[in-house]
């Protein structure tokens, strides 16, 4: 089992950050790797069990299922159903915590998954730096413009 953890501090209040990331279908609005996204079956994007189907700018397609969403805890947990990355049993959680000193947000994004032997380092770097840190960096830029 590969475990990936990335954290960051965002210069915006947690409720404002949550308003941006809470929508399970809003990745294209703030993550630079995502070209477009849709929720299958026209379900609400905050319905537990809904599936987002999105295309990456590099042409890849990913399907993910929303497993948990908490407005109280500012957390979202999801599983990858299909992906070109070669991961199995992928579960990820995005969690936000208020930092009261300066009204900022501590953001954590973690994942656990299995993969082919010999690919764990490559995939951990791709997920941790490319997906998670890349997303945090873009989220900071997006919130700074608003």
Coordinates of N, CA and C in Angstrom, one line a residue:
X1 N 0.8 -1.2 0.0 CA 0.0 0.0 0.0 C 0.9 1.2 0.0
X2 N 0.7 2.1 -0.9 CA 1.4 3.4 -1.1 C 0.6 4.5 -0.3
X3 N 1.2 5.3 0.5 CA 0.6 6.4 1.2 C 1.2 7.7 0.8
X4 N 0.4 8.6 0.5 CA 0.9 9.9 0.0 C 0.2 11.0 0.9
X5 N 1.0 12.0 1.4 CA 0.4 13.0 2.2 C 1.1 14.4 1.8
X6 N 0.2 15.4 1.5 CA 0.7 16.7 1.2 C -0.1 17.7 2.0
X7 N 0.6 18.7 2.5 CA -0.1 19.8 3.2 C 0.4 21.1 2.8
X8 N -0.5 22.1 3.1 CA -0.1 23.5 2.7 C -0.9 24.5 3.5
X9 N -0.5 25.7 3.6 CA -1.2 26.8 4.2 C -1.7 27.7 3.2
X10 N -3.0 28.0 3.2 CA -3.6 28.9 2.2 C -4.1 30.1 2.9
X11 N -3.7 31.3 2.3 CA -4.0 32.6 2.9 C -5.5 33.0 2.6
X12 N -6.4 32.2 3.1 CA -7.8 32.5 3.0 C -8.5 31.7 4.2
X13 N -9.6 32.2 4.7 CA -10.4 31.5 5.7 C -10.9 30.1 5.2
X14 N -10.9 29.2 6.1 CA -11.3 27.8 5.7 C -12.7 27.7 5.1
X15 N -13.7 28.5 5.5 CA -15.0 28.5 4.9 C -14.9 29.0 3.5
X16 N -14.1 29.9 3.2 CA -13.9 30.4 1.8 C -13.2 29.4 0.9
X17 N -12.2 28.7 1.4 CA -11.5 27.7 0.7 C -12.5 26.5 0.4
X18 N -13.3 26.2 1.5 CA -14.2 25.1 1.4 C -15.3 25.4 0.3
X19 N -15.7 26.6 0.2 CA -16.7 27.0 -0.8 C -16.2 26.7 -2.2
X20 N -14.9 26.8 -2.4 CA -14.3 26.5 -3.7 C -14.1 25.1 -4.0
X21 N -13.7 24.3 -3.0 CA -13.3 22.9 -3.2 C -14.5 21.9 -2.9
X22 N -15.5 22.4 -2.3 CA -16.6 21.5 -1.8 C -17.4 20.9 -3.0
X23 N -17.5 21.6 -4.1 CA -18.3 21.1 -5.3 C -17.4 20.0 -5.9
X24 N -17.9 18.8 -5.9 CA -17.1 17.7 -6.4 C -16.9 17.7 -7.9
X25 N -17.7 18.6 -8.5 CA -17.6 18.8 -10.0 C -16.8 20.0 -10.4
X26 N -16.2 20.8 -9.5 CA -15.6 22.1 -9.8 C -14.1 22.0 -10.1
X27 N -13.5 20.9 -10.2 CA -12.1 20.8 -10.4 C -11.6 21.7 -11.5
X28 N -12.3 21.7 -12.7 CA -11.8 22.5 -13.8 C -11.7 24.0 -13.4
X29 N -12.4 24.5 -12.4 CA -12.4 25.9 -12.0 C -11.1 26.3 -11.3
X30 N -10.4 25.3 -10.7 CA -9.3 25.7 -9.9 C -8.1 24.7 -10.1
X31 N -8.2 23.5 -10.6 CA -7.0 22.6 -10.7 C -6.5 22.7 -12.2
X32 N -5.3 23.1 -12.4 CA -4.7 23.3 -13.7 C -4.7 22.1 -14.6
X33 N -4.7 20.9 -14.1 CA -4.5 19.7 -14.9 C -5.9 19.2 -15.5
X34 N -7.0 19.8 -15.1 CA -8.3 19.3 -15.4 C -8.9 20.2 -16.6
X35 N -9.3 19.5 -17.7 CA -9.9 20.2 -18.8 C -11.4 20.4 -18.6
X36 N -12.1 19.3 -18.2 CA -13.6 19.4 -18.0 C -14.0 18.3 -17.1
X37 N -15.2 18.4 -16.6 CA -15.8 17.5 -15.6 C -17.3 17.4 -15.7
X38 N -17.8 16.3 -15.4 CA -19.3 16.2 -15.3 C -19.6 15.1 -14.3
X39 N -20.8 15.3 -13.7 CA -21.3 14.2 -12.7 C -22.2 13.3 -13.5
X40 N -21.9 12.0 -13.5 CA -22.7 11.1 -14.3 C -24.1 11.0 -13.7
X41 N -25.1 10.8 -14.6 CA -26.5 10.6 -14.2 C -27.1 11.9 -13.7
X42 N -26.5 13.0 -13.9 CA -27.0 14.3 -13.5 C -27.4 14.4 -12.0
X43 N -26.6 13.6 -11.2 CA -26.8 13.7 -9.8 C -26.2 15.0 -9.2
X44 N -26.7 15.5 -8.1 CA -26.1 16.6 -7.5 C -24.6 16.3 -7.2
X45 N -23.8 17.3 -7.3 CA -22.3 17.1 -7.1 C -21.9 16.9 -5.6
X46 N -22.9 17.0 -4.7 CA -22.6 16.8 -3.3 C -23.3 15.5 -2.8
X47 N -23.8 14.7 -3.7 CA -24.5 13.5 -3.3 C -23.5 12.4 -3.1
X48 N -23.5 11.8 -1.9 CA -22.6 10.7 -1.6 C -22.9 9.6 -2.6
X49 N -21.8 9.1 -3.2 CA -22.0 8.0 -4.2 C -22.0 8.6 -5.7
X50 N -22.1 9.9 -5.8 CA -22.1 10.4 -7.2 C -20.7 10.1 -7.8
X51 N -20.7 10.1 -9.1 CA -19.4 9.8 -9.9 C -19.1 11.0 -10.7
X52 N -17.9 11.5 -10.5 CA -17.4 12.6 -11.4 C -16.5 11.9 -12.5
X53 N -16.7 12.4 -13.7 CA -16.0 11.8 -14.8 C -15.3 13.0 -15.5
X54 N -14.0 13.1 -15.4 CA -13.3 14.2 -15.9 C -12.2 13.9 -16.8
X55 N -11.8 14.9 -17.7 CA -10.8 14.7 -18.6 C -9.6 15.6 -18.2
X56 N -8.4 15.1 -18.3 CA -7.2 15.8 -18.1 C -6.8 16.6 -19.3
X57 N -6.0 17.7 -19.1 CA -5.6 18.4 -20.3 C -4.6 17.6 -21.1
X58 N -4.0 16.6 -20.6 CA -3.1 15.7 -21.4 C -3.9 14.6 -22.1
X59 N -5.2 14.6 -22.0 CA -6.0 13.7 -22.7 C -6.5 12.5 -21.9
X60 N -6.0 12.2 -20.7 CA -6.4 11.1 -19.9 C -7.8 11.4 -19.3
X61 N -8.5 10.3 -18.9 CA -9.8 10.3 -18.4 C -9.8 9.6 -17.0
X62 N -10.5 10.2 -16.0 CA -10.6 9.6 -14.7 C -12.0 9.7 -14.2
X63 N -12.4 8.6 -13.5 CA -13.7 8.5 -12.9 C -13.5 8.3 -11.4
X64 N -14.2 9.1 -10.6 CA -14.1 9.0 -9.2 C -15.5 9.0 -8.5
X65 N -15.6 8.3 -7.4 CA -16.8 8.2 -6.6 C -16.7 9.0 -5.3
X66 N -17.6 9.9 -5.0 CA -17.6 10.6 -3.8 C -18.1 9.7 -2.6
X67 N -17.2 9.5 -1.7 CA -17.5 8.6 -0.6 C -18.0 9.3 0.7
X68 N -17.5 10.5 0.9 CA -17.9 11.3 2.1 C -17.7 12.7 1.9
X69 N -18.6 13.5 2.4 CA -18.5 15.0 2.3 C -19.0 15.6 3.6
X70 N -18.2 16.4 4.3 CA -18.7 17.0 5.6 C -18.4 18.5 5.6
X71 N -19.5 19.2 5.6 CA -19.4 20.7 5.7 C -19.0 21.1 7.1
X72 N -19.2 20.2 8.1 CA -18.8 20.5 9.5 C -17.3 20.4 9.6
X73 N -16.8 19.3 9.1 CA -15.3 19.0 9.2 C -14.5 19.5 8.1
X74 N -15.1 20.1 7.0 CA -14.4 20.5 5.8 C -13.6 19.4 5.2
X75 N -14.2 18.2 5.0 CA -13.5 17.1 4.4 C -14.3 16.5 3.3
X76 N -13.6 15.9 2.3 CA -14.1 15.3 1.2 C -13.3 14.0 1.0
X77 N -13.9 12.8 0.8 CA -13.2 11.6 0.6 C -13.8 11.0 -0.7
X78 N -12.9 10.5 -1.5 CA -13.3 9.9 -2.8 C -12.4 8.7 -3.2
X79 N -12.9 7.9 -4.1 CA -12.2 6.8 -4.6 C -12.1 6.9 -6.1
X80 N -10.9 6.5 -6.7 CA -10.7 6.4 -8.1 C -11.3 5.1 -8.6
X81 N -12.2 5.2 -9.6 CA -12.8 4.0 -10.2 C -12.0 3.6 -11.4
X82 N -11.6 4.6 -12.2 CA -10.9 4.3 -13.5 C -9.9 5.4 -13.6
X83 N -8.7 5.1 -14.1 CA -7.6 6.1 -14.2 C -6.5 5.5 -15.1
X84 N -5.9 6.4 -15.9 CA -4.7 5.9 -16.7 C -3.4 5.7 -15.9
X85 N -3.5 6.1 -14.6 CA -2.3 6.1 -13.8 C -1.8 4.7 -13.4
X86 N -2.7 3.7 -13.4 CA -2.3 2.4 -13.0 C -2.4 2.2 -11.5
X87 N -3.3 2.8 -10.8 CA -3.5 2.7 -9.4 C -4.8 1.8 -9.1
X88 N -4.7 1.1 -8.0 CA -5.9 0.3 -7.6 C -6.2 0.6 -6.1
X89 N -7.5 0.5 -5.8 CA -7.9 0.7 -4.4 C -7.5 2.1 -3.9
X90 N -7.6 3.1 -4.7 CA -7.2 4.4 -4.4 C -8.3 5.1 -3.7
X91 N -8.0 5.6 -2.5 CA -8.9 6.4 -1.6 C -8.1 7.7 -1.2
X92 N -8.7 8.8 -1.4 CA -8.1 10.1 -1.1 C -9.0 10.9 -0.2
X93 N -8.4 11.8 0.6 CA -9.2 12.7 1.5 C -8.6 14.1 1.4
X94 N -9.4 15.1 1.2 CA -9.0 16.5 1.2 C -9.6 17.0 2.5
X95 N -8.8 17.6 3.4 CA -9.3 18.1 4.6 C -8.8 19.5 4.9
X96 N -9.6 20.4 5.3 CA -9.3 21.8 5.6 C -9.5 22.0 7.1
X97 N -8.5 22.8 7.7 CA -8.7 23.2 9.1 C -8.4 24.7 9.2
X98 N -9.2 25.4 10.0 CA -9.0 26.8 10.2 C -7.7 27.1 11.0
X99 N -7.0 28.1 10.6 CA -5.9 28.6 11.4 C -6.3 29.9 11.9
X100 N -6.6 30.0 13.2 CA -7.2 31.2 13.7 C -6.2 32.4 13.7
X101 N -4.9 32.1 13.8 CA -3.9 33.1 13.7 C -3.7 33.6 12.3
X102 N -4.3 34.7 11.9 CA -4.2 35.2 10.6 C -5.4 34.8 9.7
X103 N -6.4 34.0 10.2 CA -7.5 33.6 9.4 C -7.2 32.9 8.1
X104 N -6.3 31.9 8.3 CA -5.8 31.2 7.1 C -6.3 29.7 7.2
X105 N -5.9 28.9 6.3 CA -6.4 27.5 6.3 C -5.2 26.5 6.2
X106 N -5.2 25.5 7.0 CA -4.3 24.4 6.9 C -5.0 23.3 6.0
X107 N -4.4 23.0 4.9 CA -5.0 22.1 3.9 C -4.2 20.8 3.9
X108 N -4.9 19.7 3.9 CA -4.2 18.4 3.9 C -4.9 17.5 2.8
X109 N -4.1 16.9 2.0 CA -4.6 16.0 1.0 C -3.8 14.7 1.1
X110 N -4.5 13.6 1.3 CA -3.8 12.3 1.5 C -4.5 11.2 0.6
X111 N -3.7 10.2 0.3 CA -4.2 9.1 -0.5 C -3.5 7.8 -0.1
X112 N -4.2 6.7 -0.3 CA -3.6 5.4 -0.2 C -4.0 4.6 -1.4
X113 N -3.1 3.8 -2.0 CA -3.5 3.0 -3.1 C -2.4 1.9 -3.3
X114 N -2.8 1.0 -4.2 CA -1.9 -0.1 -4.6 C -1.5 0.2 -6.0
X115 N -0.4 -0.4 -6.5 CA 0.1 -0.2 -7.8 C 1.0 -1.4 -8.2
X116 N 1.4 -1.4 -9.4 CA 2.4 -2.4 -9.8 C 3.7 -2.3 -9.1
X117 N 4.4 -3.4 -8.8 CA 5.7 -3.3 -8.1 C 6.6 -2.4 -8.9
X118 N 7.4 -1.6 -8.2 CA 8.4 -0.8 -8.9 C 7.8 0.6 -9.3
X119 N 6.5 0.8 -9.2 CA 6.0 2.1 -9.6 C 5.6 3.0 -8.4
X120 N 5.7 2.5 -7.2 CA 5.2 3.2 -6.1 C 5.9 4.6 -5.9
X121 N 7.2 4.7 -6.1 CA 7.9 6.0 -6.0 C 7.4 7.0 -7.1
X122 N 7.3 6.5 -8.3 CA 6.9 7.4 -9.4 C 5.4 7.9 -9.2
X123 N 4.5 6.9 -8.8 CA 3.2 7.3 -8.6 C 3.0 8.2 -7.3
X124 N 3.7 7.9 -6.3 CA 3.6 8.8 -5.1 C 4.0 10.2 -5.4
X125 N 5.1 10.4 -6.2 CA 5.5 11.7 -6.6 C 4.5 12.4 -7.5
X126 N 3.9 11.6 -8.5 CA 2.9 12.2 -9.4 C 1.7 12.7 -8.6
X127 N 1.2 11.8 -7.7 CA 0.0 12.2 -6.9 C 0.4 13.3 -5.9
X128 N 1.5 13.2 -5.1 CA 1.8 14.2 -4.1 C 2.2 15.5 -4.7
X129 N 3.0 15.5 -5.7 CA 3.5 16.8 -6.2 C 2.6 17.3 -7.4
X130 N 2.3 16.4 -8.3 CA 1.6 16.9 -9.5 C 0.1 17.1 -9.2
X131 N -0.5 16.2 -8.5 CA -2.0 16.4 -8.3 C -2.2 17.2 -7.0
X132 N -1.7 16.8 -5.9 CA -2.0 17.5 -4.6 C -1.3 18.9 -4.5
X133 N 0.0 18.9 -4.6 CA 0.7 20.2 -4.5 C 0.3 21.1 -5.6
X134 N 0.2 20.6 -6.8 CA -0.2 21.4 -8.0 C -1.6 22.0 -7.7
X135 N -2.5 21.2 -7.1 CA -3.8 21.7 -6.8 C -3.8 22.8 -5.8
X136 N -3.0 22.6 -4.7 CA -2.9 23.6 -3.7 C -2.3 24.9 -4.2
X137 N -1.3 24.8 -5.0 CA -0.7 26.0 -5.6 C -1.7 26.8 -6.5
X138 N -2.5 26.0 -7.3 CA -3.5 26.6 -8.1 C -4.6 27.2 -7.3
X139 N -5.0 26.5 -6.2 CA -6.1 27.0 -5.3 C -5.7 28.3 -4.7
X140 N -4.4 28.4 -4.3 CA -3.9 29.7 -3.7 C -4.0 30.8 -4.8
X141 N -3.6 30.6 -6.0 CA -3.7 31.6 -7.1 C -5.2 32.0 -7.3
X142 N -6.1 31.0 -7.4 CA -7.5 31.2 -7.6 C -8.1 32.1 -6.6
X143 N -7.8 31.7 -5.3 CA -8.4 32.5 -4.2 C -7.8 33.9 -4.1
X144 N -6.6 34.1 -4.5 CA -6.0 35.4 -4.5 C -6.6 36.4 -5.5
X145 N -7.2 35.8 -6.6 CA -7.8 36.6 -7.6 C -9.2 37.0 -7.2
X146 N -9.8 36.3 -6.3 CA -11.2 36.5 -5.9 C -11.4 37.6 -4.9

